Tab-separated table of C-alpha atoms and ligand atoms in Angstrom:
chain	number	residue	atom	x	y	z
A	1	UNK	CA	-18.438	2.989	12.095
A	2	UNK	CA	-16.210	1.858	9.452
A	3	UNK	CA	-14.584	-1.747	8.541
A	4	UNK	CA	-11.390	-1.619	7.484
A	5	UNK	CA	-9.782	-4.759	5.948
A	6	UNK	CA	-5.460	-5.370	6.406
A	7	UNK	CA	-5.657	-2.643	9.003
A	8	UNK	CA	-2.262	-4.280	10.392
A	9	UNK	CA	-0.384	-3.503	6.973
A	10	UNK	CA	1.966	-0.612	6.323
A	11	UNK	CA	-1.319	1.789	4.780
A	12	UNK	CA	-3.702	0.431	7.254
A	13	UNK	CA	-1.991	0.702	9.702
A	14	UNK	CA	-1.364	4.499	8.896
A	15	UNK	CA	-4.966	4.772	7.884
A	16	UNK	CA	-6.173	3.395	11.189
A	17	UNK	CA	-3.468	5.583	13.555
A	18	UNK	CA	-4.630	8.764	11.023
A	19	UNK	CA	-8.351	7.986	11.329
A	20	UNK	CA	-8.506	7.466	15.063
A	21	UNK	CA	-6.529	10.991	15.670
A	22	UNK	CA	-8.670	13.182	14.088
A	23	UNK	CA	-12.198	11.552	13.927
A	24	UNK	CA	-14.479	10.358	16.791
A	25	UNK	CA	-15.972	7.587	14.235
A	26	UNK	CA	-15.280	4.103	15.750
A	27	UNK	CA	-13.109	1.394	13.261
A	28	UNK	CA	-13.383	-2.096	12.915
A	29	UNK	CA	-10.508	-3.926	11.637
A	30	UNK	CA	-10.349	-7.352	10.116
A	31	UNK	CA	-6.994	-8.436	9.231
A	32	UNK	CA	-5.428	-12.235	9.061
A	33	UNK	CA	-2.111	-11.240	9.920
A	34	UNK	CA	-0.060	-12.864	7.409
A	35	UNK	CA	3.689	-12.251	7.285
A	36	UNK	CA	3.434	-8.718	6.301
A	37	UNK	CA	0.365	-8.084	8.942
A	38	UNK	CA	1.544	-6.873	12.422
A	39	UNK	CA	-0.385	-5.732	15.250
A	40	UNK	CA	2.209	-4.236	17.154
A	41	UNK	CA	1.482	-1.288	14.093
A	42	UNK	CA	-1.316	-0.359	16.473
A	43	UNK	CA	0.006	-0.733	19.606
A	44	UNK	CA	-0.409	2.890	20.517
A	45	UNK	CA	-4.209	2.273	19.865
A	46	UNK	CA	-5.038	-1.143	21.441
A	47	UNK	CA	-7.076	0.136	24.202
A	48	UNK	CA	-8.471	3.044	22.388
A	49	UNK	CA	-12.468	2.911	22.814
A	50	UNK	CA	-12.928	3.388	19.176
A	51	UNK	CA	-10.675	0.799	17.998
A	52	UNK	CA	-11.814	-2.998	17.900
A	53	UNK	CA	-10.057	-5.634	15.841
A	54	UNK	CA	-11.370	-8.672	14.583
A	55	UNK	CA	-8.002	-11.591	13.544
A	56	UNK	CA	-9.940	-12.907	10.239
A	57	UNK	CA	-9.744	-13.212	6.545
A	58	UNK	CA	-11.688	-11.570	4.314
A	59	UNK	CA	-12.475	-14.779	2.514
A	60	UNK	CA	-14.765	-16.023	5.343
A	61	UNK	CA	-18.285	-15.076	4.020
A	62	UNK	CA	-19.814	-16.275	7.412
A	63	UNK	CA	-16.909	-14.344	9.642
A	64	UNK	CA	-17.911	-11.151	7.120
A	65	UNK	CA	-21.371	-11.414	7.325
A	66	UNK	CA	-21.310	-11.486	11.201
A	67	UNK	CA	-19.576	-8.847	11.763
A	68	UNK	CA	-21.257	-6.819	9.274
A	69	UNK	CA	-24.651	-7.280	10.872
A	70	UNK	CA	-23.387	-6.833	14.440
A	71	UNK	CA	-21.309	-4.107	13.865
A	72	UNK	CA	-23.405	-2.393	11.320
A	73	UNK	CA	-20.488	0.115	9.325
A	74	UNK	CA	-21.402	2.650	6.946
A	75	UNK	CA	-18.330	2.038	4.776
A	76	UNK	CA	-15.752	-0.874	3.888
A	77	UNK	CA	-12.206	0.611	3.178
A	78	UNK	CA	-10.299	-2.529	1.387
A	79	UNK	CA	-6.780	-2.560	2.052
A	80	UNK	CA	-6.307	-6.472	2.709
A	81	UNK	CA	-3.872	-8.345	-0.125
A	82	UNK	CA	-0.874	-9.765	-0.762
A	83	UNK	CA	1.098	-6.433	-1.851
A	84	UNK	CA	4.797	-7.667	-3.046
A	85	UNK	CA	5.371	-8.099	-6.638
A	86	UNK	CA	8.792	-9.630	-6.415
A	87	UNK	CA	6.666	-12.415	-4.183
A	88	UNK	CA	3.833	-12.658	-7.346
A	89	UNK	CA	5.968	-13.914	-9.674
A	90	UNK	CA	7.686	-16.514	-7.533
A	91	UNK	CA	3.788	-18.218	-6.064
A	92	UNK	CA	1.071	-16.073	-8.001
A	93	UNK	CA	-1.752	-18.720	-5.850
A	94	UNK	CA	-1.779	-16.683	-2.823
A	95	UNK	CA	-2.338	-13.610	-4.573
A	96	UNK	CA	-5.321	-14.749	-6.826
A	97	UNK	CA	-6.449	-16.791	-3.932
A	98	UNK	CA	-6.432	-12.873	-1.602
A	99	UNK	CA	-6.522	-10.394	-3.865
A	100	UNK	CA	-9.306	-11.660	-6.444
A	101	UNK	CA	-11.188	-14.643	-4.524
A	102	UNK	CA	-11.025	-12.698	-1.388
A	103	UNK	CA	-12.521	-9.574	-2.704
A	104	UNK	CA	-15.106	-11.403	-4.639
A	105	UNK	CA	-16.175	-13.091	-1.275
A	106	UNK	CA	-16.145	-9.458	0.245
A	107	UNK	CA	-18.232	-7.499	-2.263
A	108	UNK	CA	-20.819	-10.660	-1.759
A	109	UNK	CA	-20.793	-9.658	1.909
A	110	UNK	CA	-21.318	-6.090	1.679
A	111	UNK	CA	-23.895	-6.144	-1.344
A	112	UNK	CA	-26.129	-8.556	0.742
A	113	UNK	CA	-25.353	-6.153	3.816
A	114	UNK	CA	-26.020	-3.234	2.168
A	115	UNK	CA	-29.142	-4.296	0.203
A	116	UNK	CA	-30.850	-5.080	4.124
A	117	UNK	CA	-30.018	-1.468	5.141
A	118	UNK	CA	-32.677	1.346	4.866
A	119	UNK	CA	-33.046	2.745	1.489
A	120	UNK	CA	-30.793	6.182	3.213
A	121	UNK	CA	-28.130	4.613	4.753
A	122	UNK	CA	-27.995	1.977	1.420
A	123	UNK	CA	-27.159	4.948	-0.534
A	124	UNK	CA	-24.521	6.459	2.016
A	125	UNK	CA	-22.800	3.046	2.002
A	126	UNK	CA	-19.411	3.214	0.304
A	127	UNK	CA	-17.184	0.176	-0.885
A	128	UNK	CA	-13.548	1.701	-1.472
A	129	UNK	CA	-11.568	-0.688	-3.024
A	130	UNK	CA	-7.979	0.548	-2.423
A	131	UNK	CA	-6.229	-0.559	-5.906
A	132	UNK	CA	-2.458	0.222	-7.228
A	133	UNK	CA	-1.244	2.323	-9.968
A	134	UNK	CA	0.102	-0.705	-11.576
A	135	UNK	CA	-2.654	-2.096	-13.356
A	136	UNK	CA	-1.767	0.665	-16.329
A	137	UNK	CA	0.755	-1.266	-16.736
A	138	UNK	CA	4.522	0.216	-17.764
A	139	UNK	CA	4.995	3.782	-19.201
A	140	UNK	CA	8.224	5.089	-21.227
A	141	UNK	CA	10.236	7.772	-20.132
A	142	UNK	CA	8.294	10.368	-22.686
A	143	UNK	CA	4.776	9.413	-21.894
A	144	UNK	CA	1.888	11.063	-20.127
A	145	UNK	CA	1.196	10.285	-16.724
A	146	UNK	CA	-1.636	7.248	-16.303
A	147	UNK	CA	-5.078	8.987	-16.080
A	148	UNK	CA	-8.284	7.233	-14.649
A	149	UNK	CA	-8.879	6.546	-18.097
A	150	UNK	CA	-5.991	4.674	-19.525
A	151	UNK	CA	-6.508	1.280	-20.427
A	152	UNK	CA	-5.788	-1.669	-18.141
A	153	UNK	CA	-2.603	-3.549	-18.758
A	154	UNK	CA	-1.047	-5.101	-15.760
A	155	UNK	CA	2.495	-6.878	-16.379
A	156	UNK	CA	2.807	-9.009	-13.033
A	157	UNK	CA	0.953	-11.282	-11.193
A	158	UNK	CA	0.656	-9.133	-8.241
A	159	UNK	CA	-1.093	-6.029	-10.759
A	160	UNK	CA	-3.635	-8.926	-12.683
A	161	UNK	CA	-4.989	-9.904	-9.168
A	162	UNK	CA	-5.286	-6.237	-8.424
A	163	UNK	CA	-6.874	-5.348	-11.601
A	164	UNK	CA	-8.666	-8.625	-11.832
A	165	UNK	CA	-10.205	-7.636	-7.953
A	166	UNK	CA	-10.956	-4.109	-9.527
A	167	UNK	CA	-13.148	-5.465	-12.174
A	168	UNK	CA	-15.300	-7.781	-9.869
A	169	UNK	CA	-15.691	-4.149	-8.124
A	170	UNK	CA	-17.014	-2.433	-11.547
A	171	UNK	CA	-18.948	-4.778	-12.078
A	172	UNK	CA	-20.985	-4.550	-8.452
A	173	UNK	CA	-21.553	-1.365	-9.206
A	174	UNK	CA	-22.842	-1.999	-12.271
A	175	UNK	CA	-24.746	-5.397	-11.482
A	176	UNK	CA	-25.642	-4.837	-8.419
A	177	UNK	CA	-25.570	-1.112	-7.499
A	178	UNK	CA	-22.960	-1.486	-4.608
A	179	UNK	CA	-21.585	2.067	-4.169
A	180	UNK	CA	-18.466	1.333	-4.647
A	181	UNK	CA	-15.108	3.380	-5.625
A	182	UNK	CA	-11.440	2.614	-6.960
A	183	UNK	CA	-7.891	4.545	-5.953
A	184	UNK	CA	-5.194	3.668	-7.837
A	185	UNK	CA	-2.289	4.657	-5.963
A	186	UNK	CA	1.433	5.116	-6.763
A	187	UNK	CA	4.449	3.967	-4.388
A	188	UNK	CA	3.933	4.879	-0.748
A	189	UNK	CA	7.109	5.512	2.164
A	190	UNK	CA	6.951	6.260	5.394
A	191	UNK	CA	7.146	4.413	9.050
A	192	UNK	CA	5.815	1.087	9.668
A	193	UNK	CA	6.773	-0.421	5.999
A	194	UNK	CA	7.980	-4.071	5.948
A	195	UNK	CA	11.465	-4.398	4.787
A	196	UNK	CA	10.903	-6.481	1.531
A	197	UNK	CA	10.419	-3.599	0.132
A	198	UNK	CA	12.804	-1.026	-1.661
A	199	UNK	CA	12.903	1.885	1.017
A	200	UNK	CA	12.711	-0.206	4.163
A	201	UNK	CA	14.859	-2.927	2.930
A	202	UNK	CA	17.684	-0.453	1.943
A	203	UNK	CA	17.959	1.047	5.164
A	204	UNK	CA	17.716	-2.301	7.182
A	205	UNK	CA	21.016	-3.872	4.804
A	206	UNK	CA	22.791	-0.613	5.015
A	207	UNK	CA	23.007	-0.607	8.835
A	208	UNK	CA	23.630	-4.341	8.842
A	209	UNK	CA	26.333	-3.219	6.277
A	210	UNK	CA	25.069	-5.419	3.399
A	211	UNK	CA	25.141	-4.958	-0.275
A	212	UNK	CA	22.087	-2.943	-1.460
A	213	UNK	CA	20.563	-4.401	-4.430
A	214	UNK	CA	19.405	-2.439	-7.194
A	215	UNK	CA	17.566	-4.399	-9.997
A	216	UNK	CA	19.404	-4.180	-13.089
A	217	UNK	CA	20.420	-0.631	-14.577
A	218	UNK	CA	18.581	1.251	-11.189
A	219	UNK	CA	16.557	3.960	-13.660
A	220	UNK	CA	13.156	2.535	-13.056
A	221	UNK	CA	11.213	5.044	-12.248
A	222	UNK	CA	8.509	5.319	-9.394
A	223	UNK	CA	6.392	7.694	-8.330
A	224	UNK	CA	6.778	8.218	-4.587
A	225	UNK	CA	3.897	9.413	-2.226
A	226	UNK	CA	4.149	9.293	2.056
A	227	UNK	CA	2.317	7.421	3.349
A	228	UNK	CA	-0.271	10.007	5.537
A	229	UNK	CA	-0.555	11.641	2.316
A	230	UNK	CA	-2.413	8.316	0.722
A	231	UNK	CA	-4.139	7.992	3.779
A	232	UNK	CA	-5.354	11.736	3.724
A	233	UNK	CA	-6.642	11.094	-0.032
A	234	UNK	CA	-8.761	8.128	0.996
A	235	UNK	CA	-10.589	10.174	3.316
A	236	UNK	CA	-11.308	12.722	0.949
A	237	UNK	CA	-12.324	9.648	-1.068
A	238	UNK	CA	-14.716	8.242	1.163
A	239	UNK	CA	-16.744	11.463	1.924
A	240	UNK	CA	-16.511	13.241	-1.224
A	241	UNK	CA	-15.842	10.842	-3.945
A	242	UNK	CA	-18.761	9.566	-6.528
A	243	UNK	CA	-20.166	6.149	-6.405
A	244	UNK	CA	-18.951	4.050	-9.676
A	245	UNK	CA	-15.665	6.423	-10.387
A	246	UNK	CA	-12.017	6.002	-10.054
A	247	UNK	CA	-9.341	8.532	-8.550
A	248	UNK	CA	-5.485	8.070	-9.273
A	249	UNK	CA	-3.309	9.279	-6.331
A	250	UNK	CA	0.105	10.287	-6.474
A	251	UNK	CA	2.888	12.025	-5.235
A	252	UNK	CA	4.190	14.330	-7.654
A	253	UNK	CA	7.546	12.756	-7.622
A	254	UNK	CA	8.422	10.556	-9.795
A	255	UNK	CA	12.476	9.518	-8.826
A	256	UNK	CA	14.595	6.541	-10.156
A	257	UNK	CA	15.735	3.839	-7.389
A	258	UNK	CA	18.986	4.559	-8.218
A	259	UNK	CA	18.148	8.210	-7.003
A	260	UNK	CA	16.091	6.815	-4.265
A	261	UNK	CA	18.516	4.213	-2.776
A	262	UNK	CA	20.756	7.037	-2.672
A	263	UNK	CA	18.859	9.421	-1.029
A	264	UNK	CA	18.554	7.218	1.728
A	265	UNK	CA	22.007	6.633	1.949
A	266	UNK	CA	22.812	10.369	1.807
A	267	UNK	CA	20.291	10.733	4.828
A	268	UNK	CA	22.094	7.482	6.833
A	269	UNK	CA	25.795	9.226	6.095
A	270	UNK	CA	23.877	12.400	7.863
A	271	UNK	CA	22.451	10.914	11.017
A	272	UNK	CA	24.027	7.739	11.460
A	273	UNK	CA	27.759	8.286	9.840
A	274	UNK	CA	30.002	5.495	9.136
A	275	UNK	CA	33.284	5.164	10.833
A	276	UNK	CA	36.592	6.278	8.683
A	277	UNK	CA	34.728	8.748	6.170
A	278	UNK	CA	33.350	5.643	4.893
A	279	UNK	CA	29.519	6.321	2.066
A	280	UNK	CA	26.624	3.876	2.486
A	281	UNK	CA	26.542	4.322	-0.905
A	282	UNK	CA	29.510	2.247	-1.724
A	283	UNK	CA	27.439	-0.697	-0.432
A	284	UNK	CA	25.099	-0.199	-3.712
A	285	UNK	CA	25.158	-3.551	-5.791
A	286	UNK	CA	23.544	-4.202	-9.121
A	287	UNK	CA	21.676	-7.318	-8.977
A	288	UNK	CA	19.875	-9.511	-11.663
A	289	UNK	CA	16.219	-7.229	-13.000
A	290	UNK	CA	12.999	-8.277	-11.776
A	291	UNK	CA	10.921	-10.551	-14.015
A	292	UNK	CA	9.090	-8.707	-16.280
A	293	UNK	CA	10.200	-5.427	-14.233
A	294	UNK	CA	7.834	-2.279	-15.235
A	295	UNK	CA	10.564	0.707	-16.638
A	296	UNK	CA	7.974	3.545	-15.275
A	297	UNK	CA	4.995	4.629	-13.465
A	298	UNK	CA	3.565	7.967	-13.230
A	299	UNK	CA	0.362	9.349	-11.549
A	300	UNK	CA	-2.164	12.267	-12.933
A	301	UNK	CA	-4.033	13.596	-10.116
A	302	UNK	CA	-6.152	16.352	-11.935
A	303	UNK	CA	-9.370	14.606	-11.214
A	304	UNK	CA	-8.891	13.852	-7.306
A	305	UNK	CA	-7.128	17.342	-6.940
A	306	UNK	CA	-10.150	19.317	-9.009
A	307	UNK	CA	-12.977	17.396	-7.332
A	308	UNK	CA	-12.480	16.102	-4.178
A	309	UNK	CA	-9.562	19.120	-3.460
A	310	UNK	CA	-7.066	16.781	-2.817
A	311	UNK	CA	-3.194	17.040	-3.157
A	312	UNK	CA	-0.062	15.936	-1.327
A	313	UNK	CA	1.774	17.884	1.694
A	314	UNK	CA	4.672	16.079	1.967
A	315	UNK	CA	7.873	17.101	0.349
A	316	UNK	CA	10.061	13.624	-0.902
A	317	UNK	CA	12.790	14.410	0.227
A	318	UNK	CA	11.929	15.755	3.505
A	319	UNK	CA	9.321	12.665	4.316
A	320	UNK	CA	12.596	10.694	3.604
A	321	UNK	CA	14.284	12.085	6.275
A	322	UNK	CA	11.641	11.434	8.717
A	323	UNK	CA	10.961	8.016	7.446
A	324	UNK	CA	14.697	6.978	7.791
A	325	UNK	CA	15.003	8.870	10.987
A	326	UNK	CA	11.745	6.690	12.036
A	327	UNK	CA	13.736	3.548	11.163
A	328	UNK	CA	16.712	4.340	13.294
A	329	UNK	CA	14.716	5.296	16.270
A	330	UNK	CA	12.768	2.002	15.983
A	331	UNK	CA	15.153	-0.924	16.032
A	332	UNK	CA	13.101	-2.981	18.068
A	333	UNK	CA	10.304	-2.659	15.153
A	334	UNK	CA	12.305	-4.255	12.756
A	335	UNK	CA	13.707	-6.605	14.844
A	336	UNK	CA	10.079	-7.737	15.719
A	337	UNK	CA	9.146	-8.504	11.819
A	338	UNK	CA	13.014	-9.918	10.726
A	339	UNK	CA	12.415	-13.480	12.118
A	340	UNK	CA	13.129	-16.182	10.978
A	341	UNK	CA	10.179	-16.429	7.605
A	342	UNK	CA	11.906	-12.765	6.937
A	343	UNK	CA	15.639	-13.956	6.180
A	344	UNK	CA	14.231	-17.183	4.343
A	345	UNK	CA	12.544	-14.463	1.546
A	346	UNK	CA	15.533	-12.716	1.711
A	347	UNK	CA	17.824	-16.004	1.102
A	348	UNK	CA	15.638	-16.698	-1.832
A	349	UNK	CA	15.534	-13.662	-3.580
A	350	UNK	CA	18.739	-12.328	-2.703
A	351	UNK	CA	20.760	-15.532	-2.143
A	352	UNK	CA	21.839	-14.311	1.030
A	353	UNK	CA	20.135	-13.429	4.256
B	1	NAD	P1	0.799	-4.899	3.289
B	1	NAD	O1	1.296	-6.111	2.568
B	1	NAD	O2	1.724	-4.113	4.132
B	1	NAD	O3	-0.453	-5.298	4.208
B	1	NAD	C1	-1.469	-6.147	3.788
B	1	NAD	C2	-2.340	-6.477	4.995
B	1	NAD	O4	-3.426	-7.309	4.566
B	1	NAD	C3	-1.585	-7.258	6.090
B	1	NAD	O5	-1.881	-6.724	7.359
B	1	NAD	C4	-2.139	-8.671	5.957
B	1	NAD	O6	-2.113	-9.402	7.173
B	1	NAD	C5	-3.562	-8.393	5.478
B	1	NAD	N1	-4.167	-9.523	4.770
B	1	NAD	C6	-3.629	-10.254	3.767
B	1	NAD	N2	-4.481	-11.208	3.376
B	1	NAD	C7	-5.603	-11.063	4.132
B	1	NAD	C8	-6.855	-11.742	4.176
B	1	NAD	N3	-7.120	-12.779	3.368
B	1	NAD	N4	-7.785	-11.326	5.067
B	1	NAD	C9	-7.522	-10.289	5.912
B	1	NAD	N5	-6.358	-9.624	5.907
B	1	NAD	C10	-5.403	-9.999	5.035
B	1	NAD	O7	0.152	-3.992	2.152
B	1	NAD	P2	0.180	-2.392	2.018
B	1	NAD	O8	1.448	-1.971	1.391
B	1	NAD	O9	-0.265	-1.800	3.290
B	1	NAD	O10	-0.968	-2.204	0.917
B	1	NAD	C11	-2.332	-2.102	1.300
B	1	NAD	C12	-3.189	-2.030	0.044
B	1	NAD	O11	-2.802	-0.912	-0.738
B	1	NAD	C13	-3.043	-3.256	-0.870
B	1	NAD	O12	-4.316	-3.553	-1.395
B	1	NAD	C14	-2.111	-2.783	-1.972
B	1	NAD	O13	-2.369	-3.471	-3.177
B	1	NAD	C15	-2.482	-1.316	-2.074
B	1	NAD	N6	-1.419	-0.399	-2.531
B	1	NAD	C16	-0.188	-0.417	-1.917
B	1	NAD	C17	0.781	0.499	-2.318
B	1	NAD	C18	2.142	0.538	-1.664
B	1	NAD	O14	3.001	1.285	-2.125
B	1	NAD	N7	2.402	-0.207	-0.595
B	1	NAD	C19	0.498	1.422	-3.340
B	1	NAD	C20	-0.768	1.384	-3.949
B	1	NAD	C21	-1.727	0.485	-3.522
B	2	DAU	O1	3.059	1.392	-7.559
B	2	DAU	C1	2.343	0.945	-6.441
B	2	DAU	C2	2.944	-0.350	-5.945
B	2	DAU	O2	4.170	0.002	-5.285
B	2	DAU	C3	2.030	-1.122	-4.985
B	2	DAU	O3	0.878	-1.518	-5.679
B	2	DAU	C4	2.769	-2.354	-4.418
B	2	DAU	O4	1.949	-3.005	-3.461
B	2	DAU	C5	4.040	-1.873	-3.749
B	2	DAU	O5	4.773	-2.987	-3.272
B	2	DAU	C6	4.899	-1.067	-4.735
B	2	DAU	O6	5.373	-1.935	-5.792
B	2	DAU	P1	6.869	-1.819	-6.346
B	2	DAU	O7	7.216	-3.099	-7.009
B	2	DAU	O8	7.046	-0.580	-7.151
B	2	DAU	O9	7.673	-1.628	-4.935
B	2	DAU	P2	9.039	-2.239	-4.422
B	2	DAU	O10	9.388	-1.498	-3.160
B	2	DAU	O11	9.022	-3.731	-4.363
B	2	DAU	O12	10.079	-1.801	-5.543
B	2	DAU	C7	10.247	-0.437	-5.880
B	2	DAU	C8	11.236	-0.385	-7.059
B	2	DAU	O13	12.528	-0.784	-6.567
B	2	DAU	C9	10.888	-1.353	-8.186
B	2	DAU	O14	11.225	-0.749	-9.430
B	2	DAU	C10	11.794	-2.551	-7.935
B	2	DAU	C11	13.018	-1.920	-7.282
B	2	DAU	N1	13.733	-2.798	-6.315
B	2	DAU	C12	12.995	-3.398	-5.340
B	2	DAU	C13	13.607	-4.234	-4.415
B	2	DAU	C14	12.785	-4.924	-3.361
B	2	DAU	C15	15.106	-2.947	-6.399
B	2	DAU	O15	15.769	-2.368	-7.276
B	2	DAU	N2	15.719	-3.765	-5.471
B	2	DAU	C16	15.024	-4.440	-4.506
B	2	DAU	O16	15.642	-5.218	-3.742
């Protein structure tokens, strides 16, 4: 079986719902439900016999190492962590305190688990540590595309916890001989995303007919991949990728938020028109930058697309229209994760709920 780690998260949760449709392989998942973890992601599989879920946290080397021996998995797919950057930079703690402590006290767990096994089923183990595009740090508009190989330069405190956990990771390979692997992913969409960020939050103020706040000029640029997509390339990860290597992951379409944001408000003005004639768009609002906001990411996916024959399916801007159409046909899902802890991030960052 496998143990998967912030299985109720937006990727998880996609991972777990795509991993449980088309494989017979049973999944444990650990997750400590913090604000952005919510079960109800995997409400459609609660009773399936190859799901089981464990409410823990990663840092609790005895919960770990329990499970580990009782359950016995063949692979650890790391998605836990605190994910939002505009959250990093106003309490960085939490995300040292998840993202590096916590996957420190996890590769401890699996190296001692993995070093009982049988000298086979040692080497079949797999650690996949699933990392974030922006520990390359920022590109300009002109610049190549990040490969594997470019150097490490993370800009928030959100990407030095992520790189920070990825270099505990090298080094258990190296040290210790975990088997372990890195992705390094670029901006995922799709259904089940919690509305702090862009996509999500976009469509939830532009049906509650709020300003939409674009950070500073809106010509950032972001590489956008859906969601099934990422989860598609961690499975090819996980039975074809090499112990001790890295894979980048994108989606082949890099797109400013000012382009994004109003691509979703094209799709609203399609299937869920304003009265009078009136454009989401002219709810668009230009808002004070993010601290220390990173101009441009971009993805080269030779190496995961030659080896492990990997690429995306999903065209942007149709997996745009399905992920919008998602949100309107699943009011009661946001409704369920706006409470009350919701609107007081919103009130901070935004100044207005
Ligand atoms: P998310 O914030 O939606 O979910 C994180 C999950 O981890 C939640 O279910 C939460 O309850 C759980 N969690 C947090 N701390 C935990 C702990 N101590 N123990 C156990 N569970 C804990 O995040 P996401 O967007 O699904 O991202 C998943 C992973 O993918 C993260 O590691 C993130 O850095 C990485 N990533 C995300 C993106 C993206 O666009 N969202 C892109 C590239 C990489
Ligand atoms: O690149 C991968 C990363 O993508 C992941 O590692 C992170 O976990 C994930 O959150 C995401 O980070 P971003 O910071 O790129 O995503 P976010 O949705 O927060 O913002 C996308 C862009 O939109 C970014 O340039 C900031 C901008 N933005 C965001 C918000 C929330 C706005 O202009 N207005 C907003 O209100």
């Amino acid at each position: 079986m496998l143990l998967v780690t912030g299985g109720c998260g937006f990727i998880g949760s996609a991972f777990i719902l795509q991993w449980l449709a088309q494989s017979s392989e049973p999944l444990l998942n650990l997750d400590l439900i913090t604000y952005a973890g919510n079960p109800h992601n995997l409400d459609s599989v609660a009773t399936h016999p190859g799901y089981h879920f464990v409410h823990g946290d990663i840092g609790d080397s005895a919960l770990v190492a329990g499970l580990l021996a009782q359950h016995r998995p063949r692979a650890i797919v790391h998605f836990a962590a605190e994910s939002h950057v505009d959250r990093s930079s106003a309490g960085p703690l939490a995300f040292v305190q998840t993202n590096v402590v916590g996957t420190l006290k996890l590769l401890e767990a699996a190296c001692a688990y993995q070093g009982s096994l049988p000298a086979q089923q040692a080497a079949a183990f797999r650690f996949i540590n699933v990392s974030t595009d922006e520990v390359y740090g920022s590109l300009e508009p002109g610049d190549p595309p990040f490969t594997e190989l470019h150097r490490y330069q993370p800009n928030s405190p959100y990407s030095a916890s992520k790189a920070g956990a990825d270099h505990l990771v090298r080094a258990w390979h190296h040290t210790y001989g975990l088997p372990t692997i890195s992705t390094h992913c670029s901006n995922n969409y799709g259904p089940r995303q919690f509305p702090e960020k862009l996509i999500p939050l976009v469509i939830h103020k532009a049906l509650g007919g709020l300003p939409l706040p674009v950070y500073g000029d809106g010509l950032q640029v972001r590489d956008w991949l859906h969601v099934d997509d990422h989860c598609a390339a961690l499975r090819a990860v996980l039975e074809k990728g090499q112990p001790g290597q890295t894979y980048n992951i994108g989606g082949r379409s890099e797109r400013t938020n000012l382009t994004v944001v109003r691509t979703v408000c094209a799709t609203l003005d399609e299937l869920r028109p304003l009265p009078g004639g009136r454009k989401y768009a002219e709810q668009i609002s230009h808002v004070t930058d993010r601290k220390g906001h990173d101009r441009r990411y971009a993805i080269d996916d030779r190496k995961i697309s030659s080896e492990l024959g990997w690429s995306p399916r999903v065209a942007f801007e149709q997996g745009m229209r399905d992920t919008v159409a998602w949100y309107l046909d699943n009011p009661q899902w946001v409704q369920g994760v706006t409470t009350g802890s919701y609107r007081q991030w919103l009130t901070q960052q935004y100044g207005t709920a």
